[in-house]
Amino acid sequence: MHDSGSEYRHCVAAGSAFFPLAFGGMPDMAMAAEAAPLNYFLHSDGPASLPTMHLGWVFTAVVVAVLAIIALLLAGALFRKRTLAAPRTVGRENEGMRWIYIGTGLSTAALFALAVYMLITLDKVAQPTQTPALAVTVTAYDWWWKVEYDDDDPSRRFVTANEIHIPVGRPVRVRLQSADVIHAFWAPRLAGKTQMIPGLQNRQWLQADAEGIYRGQCVQFCGLQHAHMGFEIVAQSPVAFQAWQDAQRKAAAPASEPDAAAGRKFFIEQCAGCHSVRGTDAGGKHAPDLTHLNSRRMLAAGLLTNTAEHRIEWITRVQALKPGARMPAFALTPGETAALSAFLSTLD
């Protein structure tokens, strides 16, 4: 048995090693830079985040300049001494007012310029310059993400979880809503953060200029497992993205092997109240859709890598790995474990 902290660190390291294997032909530049702290301050990978990155640079430069000016004035005041002849003499009340006028004027002008620049930046990121290639609705739950791919044809819509695939170089419209408390959606290298408020639907757009996997995170404290509410955006070539969409629209493959069939029966009896698997009788709406579970890189909103071992560990130790999650931990017999694992392995 492992404690949850060490398990998480192990999985983060394993995820970095797993990436080149699972996405062999995909550049890993985005993932390599992902490990750097404050990477969103130095790197942008899309037109929706570039203006805000430059805004951050300008604001930081202004803050540093103000700090330097104040430090110089303070140093000047410390080293400037009154004459020894009259050490306690106070000058005229209006003495030095010129410097106060100059300081107030410069501060007002700087703040006004920053406000104008901020408004210009907001206007730049408000709408994409091209028509969005697709629309995705993301619903935040405590503590995972439901992702719905919208389409005018209802038969072409599908649902997935915790992982958003997009075509590289094309803007994507993202509708944001919450099913419970206030969350915030943020993929820092692709777009700014947006609040997700129950009863309201906000909008955002994002675009990736290069293929890769981009980390996202809820950035509004939403409860005990707020820190473990991550997601990934997978930017693919248009051809690869279309192939992924076509695969996601399909129902789950039949579980023909005896162990898998037994696992499917167990899943429908024990898990179908919350989870759904298209092509089976499992139609739950309160937990992630698992139809193509094995196509995802991570489990539990970024907590574990998606391996057969971790899938069973999640089912049996969910409250140890993610205390407070709505899913209970299951005590499985060896036979149930084998059967359920066999069924889940068919959800490609």
Short mmCIF file of C-alpha atoms in Angstrom, two decimals:
data_model
loop_
_atom_site.label_atom_id
_atom_site.label_comp_id
_atom_site.label_asym_id
_atom_site.label_seq_id
_atom_site.Cartn_x
_atom_site.Cartn_y
_atom_site.Cartn_z
CA MET A 1 0.00 0.00 0.00
CA HIS A 2 1.26 3.48 -0.82
CA ASP A 3 0.36 6.79 0.73
CA SER A 4 -1.49 9.16 -1.58
CA GLY A 5 1.30 11.79 -1.65
CA SER A 6 4.02 9.42 -2.80
CA GLU A 7 1.62 7.84 -5.28
CA TYR A 8 0.86 11.21 -6.82
CA ARG A 9 4.53 12.10 -7.21
CA HIS A 10 5.19 8.69 -8.74
CA CYS A 11 2.38 9.17 -11.22
CA VAL A 12 3.52 12.62 -12.30
CA ALA A 13 6.96 11.19 -13.07
CA ALA A 14 5.43 8.20 -14.80
CA GLY A 15 3.24 10.50 -16.86
CA SER A 16 6.27 12.31 -18.24
CA ALA A 17 7.85 8.99 -19.20
CA PHE A 18 4.62 7.69 -20.70
CA PHE A 19 4.08 10.63 -23.01
CA PRO A 20 6.55 9.80 -25.79
CA LEU A 21 5.26 6.23 -25.85
CA ALA A 22 1.59 7.08 -26.12
CA PHE A 23 2.03 9.94 -28.59
CA GLY A 24 5.13 8.77 -30.40
CA GLY A 25 4.84 11.09 -33.35
CA MET A 26 3.79 14.17 -31.40
CA PRO A 27 6.34 16.86 -30.47
CA ASP A 28 7.02 16.94 -26.75
CA MET A 29 8.21 20.52 -26.53
CA ALA A 30 5.04 21.59 -24.75
CA MET A 31 5.34 18.80 -22.19
CA ALA A 32 9.01 19.52 -21.51
CA ALA A 33 8.32 23.16 -20.75
CA GLU A 34 5.32 22.13 -18.68
CA ALA A 35 7.57 21.19 -15.77
CA ALA A 36 8.99 24.71 -15.50
CA PRO A 37 7.39 26.89 -12.83
CA LEU A 38 5.61 30.01 -14.03
CA ASN A 39 5.90 28.71 -17.61
CA TYR A 40 2.82 30.67 -18.63
CA PHE A 41 4.71 33.86 -17.82
CA LEU A 42 7.45 33.05 -20.33
CA HIS A 43 5.69 30.89 -22.91
CA SER A 44 2.53 31.19 -24.98
CA ASP A 45 1.31 28.65 -27.51
CA GLY A 46 -1.75 30.36 -28.91
CA PRO A 47 -3.16 33.73 -29.98
CA ALA A 48 -5.62 33.75 -27.06
CA SER A 49 -2.82 33.73 -24.49
CA LEU A 50 -0.09 35.77 -26.23
CA PRO A 51 -1.63 39.23 -25.56
CA THR A 52 -2.17 38.42 -21.89
CA MET A 53 1.40 37.16 -21.58
CA HIS A 54 2.66 40.50 -22.96
CA LEU A 55 0.30 42.31 -20.58
CA GLY A 56 1.89 40.43 -17.70
CA TRP A 57 5.36 41.46 -18.87
CA VAL A 58 4.36 45.14 -19.04
CA PHE A 59 2.71 45.09 -15.62
CA THR A 60 5.74 43.35 -14.14
CA ALA A 61 8.09 45.95 -15.68
CA VAL A 62 6.00 48.76 -14.22
CA VAL A 63 5.96 47.16 -10.78
CA VAL A 64 9.75 46.69 -10.87
CA ALA A 65 10.22 50.30 -12.00
CA VAL A 66 8.01 51.62 -9.19
CA LEU A 67 9.86 49.49 -6.67
CA ALA A 68 13.21 50.81 -7.93
CA ILE A 69 12.04 54.44 -7.79
CA ILE A 70 10.71 54.04 -4.24
CA ALA A 71 13.94 52.34 -3.17
CA LEU A 72 16.01 55.20 -4.63
CA LEU A 73 13.85 57.85 -2.95
CA LEU A 74 14.09 56.01 0.36
CA ALA A 75 17.86 55.76 0.02
CA GLY A 76 18.04 59.47 -0.80
CA ALA A 77 15.97 60.33 2.25
CA LEU A 78 18.16 58.21 4.50
CA PHE A 79 21.40 59.75 3.30
CA ARG A 80 20.14 63.32 3.14
CA LYS A 81 20.68 64.99 6.50
CA ARG A 82 19.57 68.29 7.95
CA THR A 83 22.26 70.80 8.79
CA LEU A 84 23.85 70.45 12.20
CA ALA A 85 23.05 74.05 12.99
CA ALA A 86 19.30 73.43 13.14
CA PRO A 87 18.67 69.65 13.32
CA ARG A 88 15.06 69.98 14.52
CA THR A 89 13.98 72.81 12.23
CA VAL A 90 11.03 71.95 10.01
CA GLY A 91 10.83 73.64 6.63
CA ARG A 92 7.89 75.55 5.21
CA GLU A 93 4.63 73.62 4.84
CA ASN A 94 4.56 74.08 1.08
CA GLU A 95 8.17 73.10 0.62
CA GLY A 96 8.54 70.04 -1.61
CA MET A 97 5.01 70.28 -3.05
CA ARG A 98 6.46 70.36 -6.54
CA TRP A 99 7.69 66.80 -6.13
CA ILE A 100 4.31 65.67 -4.86
CA TYR A 101 2.64 67.20 -7.92
CA ILE A 102 5.16 65.53 -10.22
CA GLY A 103 4.72 62.14 -8.52
CA THR A 104 0.93 62.32 -8.57
CA GLY A 105 0.90 63.36 -12.23
CA LEU A 106 3.26 60.60 -13.32
CA SER A 107 1.35 57.95 -11.33
CA THR A 108 -1.99 59.04 -12.79
CA ALA A 109 -0.63 59.00 -16.34
CA ALA A 110 0.94 55.56 -15.85
CA LEU A 111 -2.24 54.07 -14.37
CA PHE A 112 -4.33 55.55 -17.17
CA ALA A 113 -1.99 54.12 -19.81
CA LEU A 114 -2.08 50.69 -18.14
CA ALA A 115 -5.89 50.78 -18.03
CA VAL A 116 -6.04 51.58 -21.75
CA TYR A 117 -3.53 48.84 -22.56
CA MET A 118 -5.51 46.34 -20.47
CA LEU A 119 -8.75 47.20 -22.31
CA ILE A 120 -6.98 46.80 -25.67
CA THR A 121 -5.70 43.38 -24.53
CA LEU A 122 -9.16 42.29 -23.42
CA ASP A 123 -10.54 43.30 -26.81
CA LYS A 124 -7.84 41.27 -28.58
CA VAL A 125 -8.66 38.07 -26.71
CA ALA A 126 -12.43 38.51 -26.69
CA GLN A 127 -13.04 36.90 -30.09
CA PRO A 128 -10.96 34.77 -32.47
CA THR A 129 -10.07 36.21 -35.86
CA GLN A 130 -11.36 33.08 -37.60
CA THR A 131 -14.63 31.20 -37.24
CA PRO A 132 -14.14 28.51 -34.56
CA ALA A 133 -13.55 25.02 -35.95
CA LEU A 134 -15.78 23.44 -33.34
CA ALA A 135 -17.63 24.09 -30.09
CA VAL A 136 -17.06 22.22 -26.85
CA THR A 137 -19.10 22.46 -23.67
CA VAL A 138 -17.12 21.89 -20.48
CA THR A 139 -18.99 21.29 -17.22
CA ALA A 140 -17.08 21.34 -13.94
CA TYR A 141 -17.95 18.94 -11.15
CA ASP A 142 -16.30 18.35 -7.78
CA TRP A 143 -13.60 17.28 -8.88
CA TRP A 144 -13.56 16.39 -12.57
CA TRP A 145 -14.49 17.82 -15.99
CA LYS A 146 -17.24 16.68 -18.37
CA VAL A 147 -16.47 17.50 -22.00
CA GLU A 148 -19.26 17.51 -24.60
CA TYR A 149 -18.48 17.82 -28.30
CA ASP A 150 -21.39 19.68 -29.84
CA ASP A 151 -22.70 19.16 -33.36
CA ASP A 152 -25.79 20.22 -35.29
CA ASP A 153 -26.42 16.53 -35.91
CA PRO A 154 -27.31 14.97 -32.52
CA SER A 155 -26.01 11.57 -33.69
CA ARG A 156 -22.50 13.05 -34.00
CA ARG A 157 -22.33 14.44 -30.47
CA PHE A 158 -20.32 12.61 -27.85
CA VAL A 159 -19.09 13.02 -24.30
CA THR A 160 -15.71 12.42 -22.71
CA ALA A 161 -13.97 13.54 -19.53
CA ASN A 162 -10.88 15.36 -18.25
CA GLU A 163 -9.24 15.49 -21.68
CA ILE A 164 -10.01 17.93 -24.50
CA HIS A 165 -8.76 17.20 -28.00
CA ILE A 166 -8.51 20.07 -30.48
CA PRO A 167 -7.15 20.51 -34.01
CA VAL A 168 -3.91 22.46 -34.08
CA GLY A 169 -4.00 25.95 -35.57
CA ARG A 170 -7.80 26.32 -35.38
CA PRO A 171 -9.77 28.31 -32.78
CA VAL A 172 -12.15 26.33 -30.58
CA ARG A 173 -15.16 27.81 -28.84
CA VAL A 174 -15.48 26.61 -25.23
CA ARG A 175 -18.72 26.99 -23.30
CA LEU A 176 -18.10 26.82 -19.57
CA GLN A 177 -20.57 25.92 -16.84
CA SER A 178 -20.61 24.38 -13.37
CA ALA A 179 -22.75 21.60 -11.92
CA ASP A 180 -22.12 22.41 -8.27
CA VAL A 181 -19.84 25.16 -6.91
CA ILE A 182 -17.77 27.94 -8.47
CA HIS A 183 -14.81 26.66 -10.47
CA ALA A 184 -12.42 28.34 -12.91
CA PHE A 185 -11.08 26.96 -16.19
CA TRP A 186 -7.48 27.79 -17.03
CA ALA A 187 -5.10 26.38 -19.62
CA PRO A 188 -2.42 29.04 -19.06
CA ARG A 189 -0.38 28.51 -22.22
CA LEU A 190 -3.47 28.65 -24.44
CA ALA A 191 -5.90 31.16 -22.91
CA GLY A 192 -6.74 33.18 -19.82
CA LYS A 193 -8.83 31.84 -16.99
CA THR A 194 -12.62 32.06 -16.88
CA GLN A 195 -14.99 31.57 -13.98
CA MET A 196 -17.54 28.73 -14.05
CA ILE A 197 -20.56 29.75 -11.99
CA PRO A 198 -23.60 27.53 -11.27
CA GLY A 199 -26.60 28.68 -13.29
CA LEU A 200 -24.53 30.70 -15.76
CA GLN A 201 -22.70 29.80 -18.96
CA ASN A 202 -19.49 31.66 -19.78
CA ARG A 203 -17.62 31.53 -23.05
CA GLN A 204 -13.99 31.37 -23.97
CA TRP A 205 -11.93 30.40 -26.98
CA LEU A 206 -8.54 28.84 -27.27
CA GLN A 207 -6.15 27.79 -29.97
CA ALA A 208 -2.90 25.83 -30.00
CA ASP A 209 -0.23 26.80 -32.52
CA ALA A 210 1.74 23.57 -32.05
CA GLU A 211 0.88 19.94 -31.43
CA GLY A 212 1.32 18.81 -27.87
CA ILE A 213 -0.35 18.28 -24.51
CA TYR A 214 -1.19 21.38 -22.51
CA ARG A 215 -1.94 21.21 -18.82
CA GLY A 216 -5.04 22.90 -17.42
CA GLN A 217 -6.28 23.33 -13.88
CA CYS A 218 -9.21 24.59 -11.84
CA VAL A 219 -7.94 27.83 -10.30
CA GLN A 220 -10.90 28.70 -8.09
CA PHE A 221 -10.78 26.94 -4.72
CA CYS A 222 -13.67 24.49 -4.89
CA GLY A 223 -13.19 22.14 -2.00
CA LEU A 224 -10.94 19.51 -0.49
CA GLN A 225 -9.60 18.12 -3.78
CA HIS A 226 -9.35 21.41 -5.65
CA ALA A 227 -5.62 20.84 -6.25
CA HIS A 228 -6.42 17.49 -7.91
CA MET A 229 -8.84 18.92 -10.48
CA GLY A 230 -6.64 19.08 -13.55
CA PHE A 231 -7.26 18.42 -17.20
CA GLU A 232 -5.28 18.14 -20.41
CA ILE A 233 -5.73 19.69 -23.82
CA VAL A 234 -4.35 17.51 -26.61
CA ALA A 235 -3.62 19.51 -29.77
CA GLN A 236 -3.43 17.25 -32.83
CA SER A 237 -3.06 17.59 -36.56
CA PRO A 238 -6.44 17.95 -38.32
CA VAL A 239 -6.14 14.40 -39.67
CA ALA A 240 -5.36 12.90 -36.26
CA PHE A 241 -8.09 14.96 -34.62
CA GLN A 242 -10.67 13.76 -37.16
CA ALA A 243 -9.63 10.15 -36.57
CA TRP A 244 -9.96 10.67 -32.81
CA GLN A 245 -13.44 12.19 -33.24
CA ASP A 246 -14.59 9.31 -35.44
CA ALA A 247 -13.38 6.79 -32.87
CA GLN A 248 -15.05 8.64 -29.97
CA ARG A 249 -18.42 8.65 -31.72
CA LYS A 250 -18.51 4.86 -31.77
CA ALA A 251 -20.13 2.80 -29.04
CA ALA A 252 -18.01 0.54 -26.86
CA ALA A 253 -16.93 -2.72 -28.44
CA PRO A 254 -18.81 -5.84 -27.24
CA ALA A 255 -17.18 -7.70 -24.36
CA SER A 256 -16.97 -11.16 -25.92
CA GLU A 257 -14.39 -12.86 -23.67
CA PRO A 258 -15.87 -14.60 -20.58
CA ASP A 259 -13.93 -12.50 -18.06
CA ALA A 260 -14.81 -9.27 -19.85
CA ALA A 261 -18.48 -10.28 -20.11
CA ALA A 262 -18.53 -11.00 -16.37
CA GLY A 263 -16.86 -7.66 -15.71
CA ARG A 264 -19.39 -5.88 -17.87
CA LYS A 265 -22.23 -7.47 -15.85
CA PHE A 266 -20.55 -6.40 -12.60
CA PHE A 267 -20.02 -2.88 -13.96
CA ILE A 268 -23.68 -2.49 -14.95
CA GLU A 269 -24.84 -3.76 -11.55
CA GLN A 270 -22.45 -1.67 -9.45
CA CYS A 271 -21.32 1.33 -11.50
CA ALA A 272 -24.06 2.16 -14.03
CA GLY A 273 -25.90 4.42 -11.61
CA CYS A 274 -23.19 7.06 -12.04
CA HIS A 275 -21.06 6.11 -15.07
CA SER A 276 -22.16 5.63 -18.66
CA VAL A 277 -20.69 3.41 -21.37
CA ARG A 278 -22.33 3.86 -24.73
CA GLY A 279 -23.38 0.55 -26.26
CA THR A 280 -24.25 -0.92 -22.83
CA ASP A 281 -27.05 -0.43 -20.31
CA ALA A 282 -24.79 1.87 -18.27
CA GLY A 283 -26.23 5.36 -18.63
CA GLY A 284 -25.31 7.22 -15.45
CA LYS A 285 -24.89 10.98 -15.69
CA HIS A 286 -23.16 11.81 -12.40
CA ALA A 287 -19.63 10.61 -13.15
CA PRO A 288 -17.28 10.49 -16.16
CA ASP A 289 -18.41 8.75 -19.36
CA LEU A 290 -16.12 5.73 -19.69
CA THR A 291 -17.00 4.61 -23.24
CA HIS A 292 -13.44 5.11 -24.52
CA LEU A 293 -11.64 5.14 -21.19
CA ASN A 294 -8.42 3.66 -22.56
CA SER A 295 -7.99 6.45 -25.08
CA ARG A 296 -7.25 8.85 -22.22
CA ARG A 297 -3.78 9.44 -20.82
CA MET A 298 -4.76 10.15 -17.22
CA LEU A 299 -7.30 9.05 -14.61
CA ALA A 300 -9.10 10.97 -11.85
CA ALA A 301 -8.64 14.44 -13.37
CA GLY A 302 -4.89 14.13 -13.74
CA LEU A 303 -4.12 12.24 -10.52
CA LEU A 304 -3.06 8.86 -11.98
CA THR A 305 -1.72 7.61 -15.27
CA ASN A 306 -4.21 5.43 -17.10
CA THR A 307 -2.88 1.90 -16.65
CA ALA A 308 -4.72 -1.33 -15.80
CA GLU A 309 -3.07 -1.35 -12.37
CA HIS A 310 -4.06 2.24 -11.62
CA ARG A 311 -7.65 1.67 -12.80
CA ILE A 312 -8.13 -1.07 -10.21
CA GLU A 313 -6.23 0.89 -7.57
CA TRP A 314 -8.51 3.86 -8.16
CA ILE A 315 -11.65 1.72 -7.79
CA THR A 316 -10.48 0.07 -4.57
CA ARG A 317 -8.64 3.00 -2.92
CA VAL A 318 -10.41 6.06 -4.23
CA GLN A 319 -10.97 7.58 -0.79
CA ALA A 320 -7.30 7.11 0.10
CA LEU A 321 -6.13 8.63 -3.18
CA LYS A 322 -8.69 11.44 -3.38
CA PRO A 323 -10.47 11.89 -0.03
CA GLY A 324 -13.90 13.43 -0.35
CA ALA A 325 -14.55 12.21 -3.90
CA ARG A 326 -18.15 11.15 -4.39
CA MET A 327 -17.17 7.69 -5.58
CA PRO A 328 -16.92 5.11 -2.79
CA ALA A 329 -14.06 2.63 -2.55
CA PHE A 330 -15.04 -0.90 -3.59
CA ALA A 331 -13.82 -4.06 -1.83
CA LEU A 332 -13.36 -6.50 -4.71
CA THR A 333 -12.71 -10.21 -4.59
CA PRO A 334 -9.88 -11.51 -6.79
CA GLY A 335 -12.47 -12.80 -9.26
CA GLU A 336 -14.29 -9.46 -9.41
CA THR A 337 -10.99 -7.64 -9.82
CA ALA A 338 -9.97 -9.81 -12.77
CA ALA A 339 -13.37 -9.55 -14.42
CA LEU A 340 -13.70 -5.79 -13.98
CA SER A 341 -10.16 -5.21 -15.18
CA ALA A 342 -10.84 -7.35 -18.25
CA PHE A 343 -13.97 -5.36 -19.07
CA LEU A 344 -12.32 -1.97 -18.58
CA SER A 345 -9.46 -3.05 -20.85
CA THR A 346 -11.98 -3.40 -23.70
CA LEU A 347 -13.00 0.29 -23.51
CA ASP A 348 -10.59 1.47 -26.20
#
